[in-house]
XYZ file of C-alpha atoms in Angstrom:
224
model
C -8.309 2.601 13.993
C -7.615 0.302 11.251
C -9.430 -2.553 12.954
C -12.365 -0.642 13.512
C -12.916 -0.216 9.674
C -11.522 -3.359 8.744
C -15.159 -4.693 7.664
C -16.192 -1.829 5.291
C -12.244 -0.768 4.260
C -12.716 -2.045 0.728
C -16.050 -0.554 0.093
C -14.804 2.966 1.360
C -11.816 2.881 -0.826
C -13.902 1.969 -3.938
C -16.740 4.698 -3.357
C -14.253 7.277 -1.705
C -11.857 7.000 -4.929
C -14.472 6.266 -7.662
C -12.674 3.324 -8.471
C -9.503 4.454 -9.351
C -7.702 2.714 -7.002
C -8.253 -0.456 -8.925
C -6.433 1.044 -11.731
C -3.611 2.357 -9.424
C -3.146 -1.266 -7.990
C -2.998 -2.789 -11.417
C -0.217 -0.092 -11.876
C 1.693 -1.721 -9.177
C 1.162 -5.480 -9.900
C 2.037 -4.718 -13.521
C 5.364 -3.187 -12.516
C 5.847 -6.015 -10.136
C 5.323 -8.796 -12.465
C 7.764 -7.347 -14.915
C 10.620 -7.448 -12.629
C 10.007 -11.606 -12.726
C 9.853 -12.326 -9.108
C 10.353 -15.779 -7.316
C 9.822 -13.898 -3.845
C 7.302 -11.197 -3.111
C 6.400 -9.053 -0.124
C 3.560 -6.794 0.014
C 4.362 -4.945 3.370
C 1.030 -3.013 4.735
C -1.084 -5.804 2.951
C -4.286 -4.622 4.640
C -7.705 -6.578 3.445
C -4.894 -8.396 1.020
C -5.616 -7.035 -2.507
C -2.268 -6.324 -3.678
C -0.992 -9.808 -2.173
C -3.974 -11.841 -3.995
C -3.356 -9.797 -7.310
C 0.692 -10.531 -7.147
C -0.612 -13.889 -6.887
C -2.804 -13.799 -10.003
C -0.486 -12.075 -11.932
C 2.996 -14.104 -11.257
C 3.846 -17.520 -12.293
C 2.013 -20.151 -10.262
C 5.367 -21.255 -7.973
C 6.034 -17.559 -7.173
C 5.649 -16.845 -3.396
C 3.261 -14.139 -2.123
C 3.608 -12.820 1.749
C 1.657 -10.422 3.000
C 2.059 -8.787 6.458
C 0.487 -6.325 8.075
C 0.584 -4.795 11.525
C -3.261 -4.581 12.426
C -5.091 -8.424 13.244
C -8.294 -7.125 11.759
C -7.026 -6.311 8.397
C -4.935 -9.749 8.307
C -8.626 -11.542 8.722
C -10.123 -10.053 5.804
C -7.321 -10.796 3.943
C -7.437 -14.547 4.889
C -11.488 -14.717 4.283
C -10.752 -13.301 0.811
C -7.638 -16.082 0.426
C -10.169 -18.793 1.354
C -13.008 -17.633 -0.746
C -10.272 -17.530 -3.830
C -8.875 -20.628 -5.976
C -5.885 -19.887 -3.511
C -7.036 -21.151 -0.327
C -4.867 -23.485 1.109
C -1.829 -22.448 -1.316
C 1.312 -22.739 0.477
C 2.705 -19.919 -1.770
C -0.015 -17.041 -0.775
C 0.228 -16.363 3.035
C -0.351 -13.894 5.259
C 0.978 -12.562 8.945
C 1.522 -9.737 11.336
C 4.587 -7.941 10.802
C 5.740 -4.566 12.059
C 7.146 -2.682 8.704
C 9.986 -0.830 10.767
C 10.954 -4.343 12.251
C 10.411 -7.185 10.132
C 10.886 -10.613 11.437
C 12.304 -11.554 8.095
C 16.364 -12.789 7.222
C 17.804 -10.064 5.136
C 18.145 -10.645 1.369
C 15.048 -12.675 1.560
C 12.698 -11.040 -1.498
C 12.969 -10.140 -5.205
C 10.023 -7.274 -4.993
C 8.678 -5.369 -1.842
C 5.417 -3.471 -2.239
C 3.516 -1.279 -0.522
C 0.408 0.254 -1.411
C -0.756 3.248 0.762
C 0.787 2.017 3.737
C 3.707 4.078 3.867
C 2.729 7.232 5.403
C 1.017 5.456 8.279
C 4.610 4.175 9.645
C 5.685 6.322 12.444
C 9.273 6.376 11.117
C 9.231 6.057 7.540
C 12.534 6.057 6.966
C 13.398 3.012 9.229
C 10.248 1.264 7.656
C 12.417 2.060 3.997
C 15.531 0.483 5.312
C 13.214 -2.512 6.569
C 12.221 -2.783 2.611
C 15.901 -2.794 1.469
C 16.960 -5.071 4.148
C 14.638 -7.710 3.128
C 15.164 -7.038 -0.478
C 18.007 -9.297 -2.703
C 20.798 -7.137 -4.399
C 19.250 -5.917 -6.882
C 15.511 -6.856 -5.816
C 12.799 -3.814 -6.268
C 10.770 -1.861 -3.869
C 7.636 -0.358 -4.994
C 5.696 2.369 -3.315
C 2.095 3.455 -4.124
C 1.070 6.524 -2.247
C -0.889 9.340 -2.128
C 1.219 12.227 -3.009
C 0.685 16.337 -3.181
C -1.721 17.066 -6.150
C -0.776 19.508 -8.918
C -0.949 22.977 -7.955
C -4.357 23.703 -9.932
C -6.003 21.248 -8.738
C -4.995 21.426 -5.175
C -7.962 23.915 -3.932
C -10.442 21.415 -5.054
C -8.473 17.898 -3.874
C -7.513 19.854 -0.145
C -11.972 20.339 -0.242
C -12.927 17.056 -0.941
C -10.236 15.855 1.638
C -11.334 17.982 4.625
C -15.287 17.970 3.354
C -16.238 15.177 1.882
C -14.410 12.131 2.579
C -14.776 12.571 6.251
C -18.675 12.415 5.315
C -18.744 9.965 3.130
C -16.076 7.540 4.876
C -18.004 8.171 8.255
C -21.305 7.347 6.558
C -19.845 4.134 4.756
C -17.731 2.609 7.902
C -19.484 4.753 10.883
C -16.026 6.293 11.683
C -15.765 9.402 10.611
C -12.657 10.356 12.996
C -10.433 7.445 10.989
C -11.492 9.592 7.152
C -10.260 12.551 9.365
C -6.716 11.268 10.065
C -6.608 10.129 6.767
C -7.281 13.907 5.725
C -4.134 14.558 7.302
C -1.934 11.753 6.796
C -2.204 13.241 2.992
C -2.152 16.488 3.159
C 0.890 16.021 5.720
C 2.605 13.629 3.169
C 5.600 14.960 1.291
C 6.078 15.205 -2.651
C 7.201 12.763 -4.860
C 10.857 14.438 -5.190
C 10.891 14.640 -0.958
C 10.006 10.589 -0.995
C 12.540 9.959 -3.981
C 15.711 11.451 -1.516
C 14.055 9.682 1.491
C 14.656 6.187 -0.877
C 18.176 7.261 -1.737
C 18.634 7.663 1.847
C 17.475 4.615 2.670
C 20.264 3.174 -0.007
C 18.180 2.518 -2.858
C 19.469 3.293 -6.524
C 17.909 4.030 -9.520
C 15.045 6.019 -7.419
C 12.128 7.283 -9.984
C 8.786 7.703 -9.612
C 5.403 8.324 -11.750
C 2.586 10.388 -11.095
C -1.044 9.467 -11.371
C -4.302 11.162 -11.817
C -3.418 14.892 -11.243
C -0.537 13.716 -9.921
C -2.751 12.822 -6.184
C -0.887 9.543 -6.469
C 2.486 8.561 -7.219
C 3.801 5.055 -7.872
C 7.654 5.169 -7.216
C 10.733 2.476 -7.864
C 13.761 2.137 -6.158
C 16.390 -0.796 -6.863
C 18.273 -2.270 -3.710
């Protein structure tokens, strides 16, 4: 599904979100770059963004991987790589990895990220452990993802998921069925204090997370 929309992914995400997903990115990077990385992972990379704007934002011998499961995705991420200032930078790369079974030695990373990628693992706990596996003691896992909206607004969000972003996200990548699961993979998604115990479980400490923008998204921490 994700290959099929590869092409036109970033344009859907800007129109379907007004934009705001830029902001909730820089969120990320900016908690990211605070922790002072020398070893990053953005897990679920997609078309790359998050990877490329690690890369921007760290020091210039900090190393950026970014893996992702579907072939498609990976190739826009490299076209973007080798239209940047960081093509042919040993220190931003990018390859296929399975989040619930990385081909990575443990303790390997100082940050793990993953932006909106979580909820389309069929086992997300396993794909949490992954993240702490690969994570130094001490090393921090950060999770963007869509989360359940605050109860006023929820009558109008639950609309515009079943309504309009099939519509729109059909009209913008000609695959309306792909807007449809992610309808679902939302409104099936649990709340931030559900995906706070799943991160304990999966032996992180210091779990918190913050909401954003009606509380629709949440960005939450967890410290291996």
């Amino acid at each position: 599904m994700f290959g099929r929309i590869a092409r036109r992914y970033d344009t859907a995400n800007r129109v379907l979100s007004a934009g705001l997903d830029m902001g909730w990115r820089r969120r990320l990077v900016s908690a990211a770059a605070a922790h002072k990385p020398d070893q990053v992972l953005d897990l679920a990379t997609g078309s790359g963004d998050v990877a490329i704007a690690l890369k921007e934002a760290l020091p210039a011998e900090c190393r950026v991987l970014g893996a992702d499961f579907c072939r498609p995705m990976l190739e826009q991420a490299e076209r973007k790589q080798n239209e940047s200032r960081w093509r042919n930078d040993s220190t931003l790369q990018f390859e296929w990895g399975d989040g619930m079974a990385l081909h990575l030695p443990d303790a390997t990373f100082d940050v793990v990220t993953i932006a909106f990628g979580l909820r389309n693992m069929s086992d997300r706990g396993q794909a949490l452990r992954e993240m702490h596996r690969v994570l130094r003691p001490g090393g921090l896992a950060l999770v963007l993802e869509f989360s359940q909206p605050a109860a006023w607004f929820k009558p109008f969000y639950y609309f515009y998921l079943q309504r309009v972003l099939p519509l729109i996200g059909g009209r913008l990548t000609g695959d309306a069925d792909a807007y449809r699961y992610l309808n679902s993979s939302i409104q099936a998604f649990p709340t931030r204090t559900v995906l706070e115990g799943e991160l304990r479980s999966a032996g992180f400490k210091n779990v918190s997370s913050s909401a954003l923008t009606g509380c629709t998204v949440a960005l939450h921490r967890g410290i291996a």
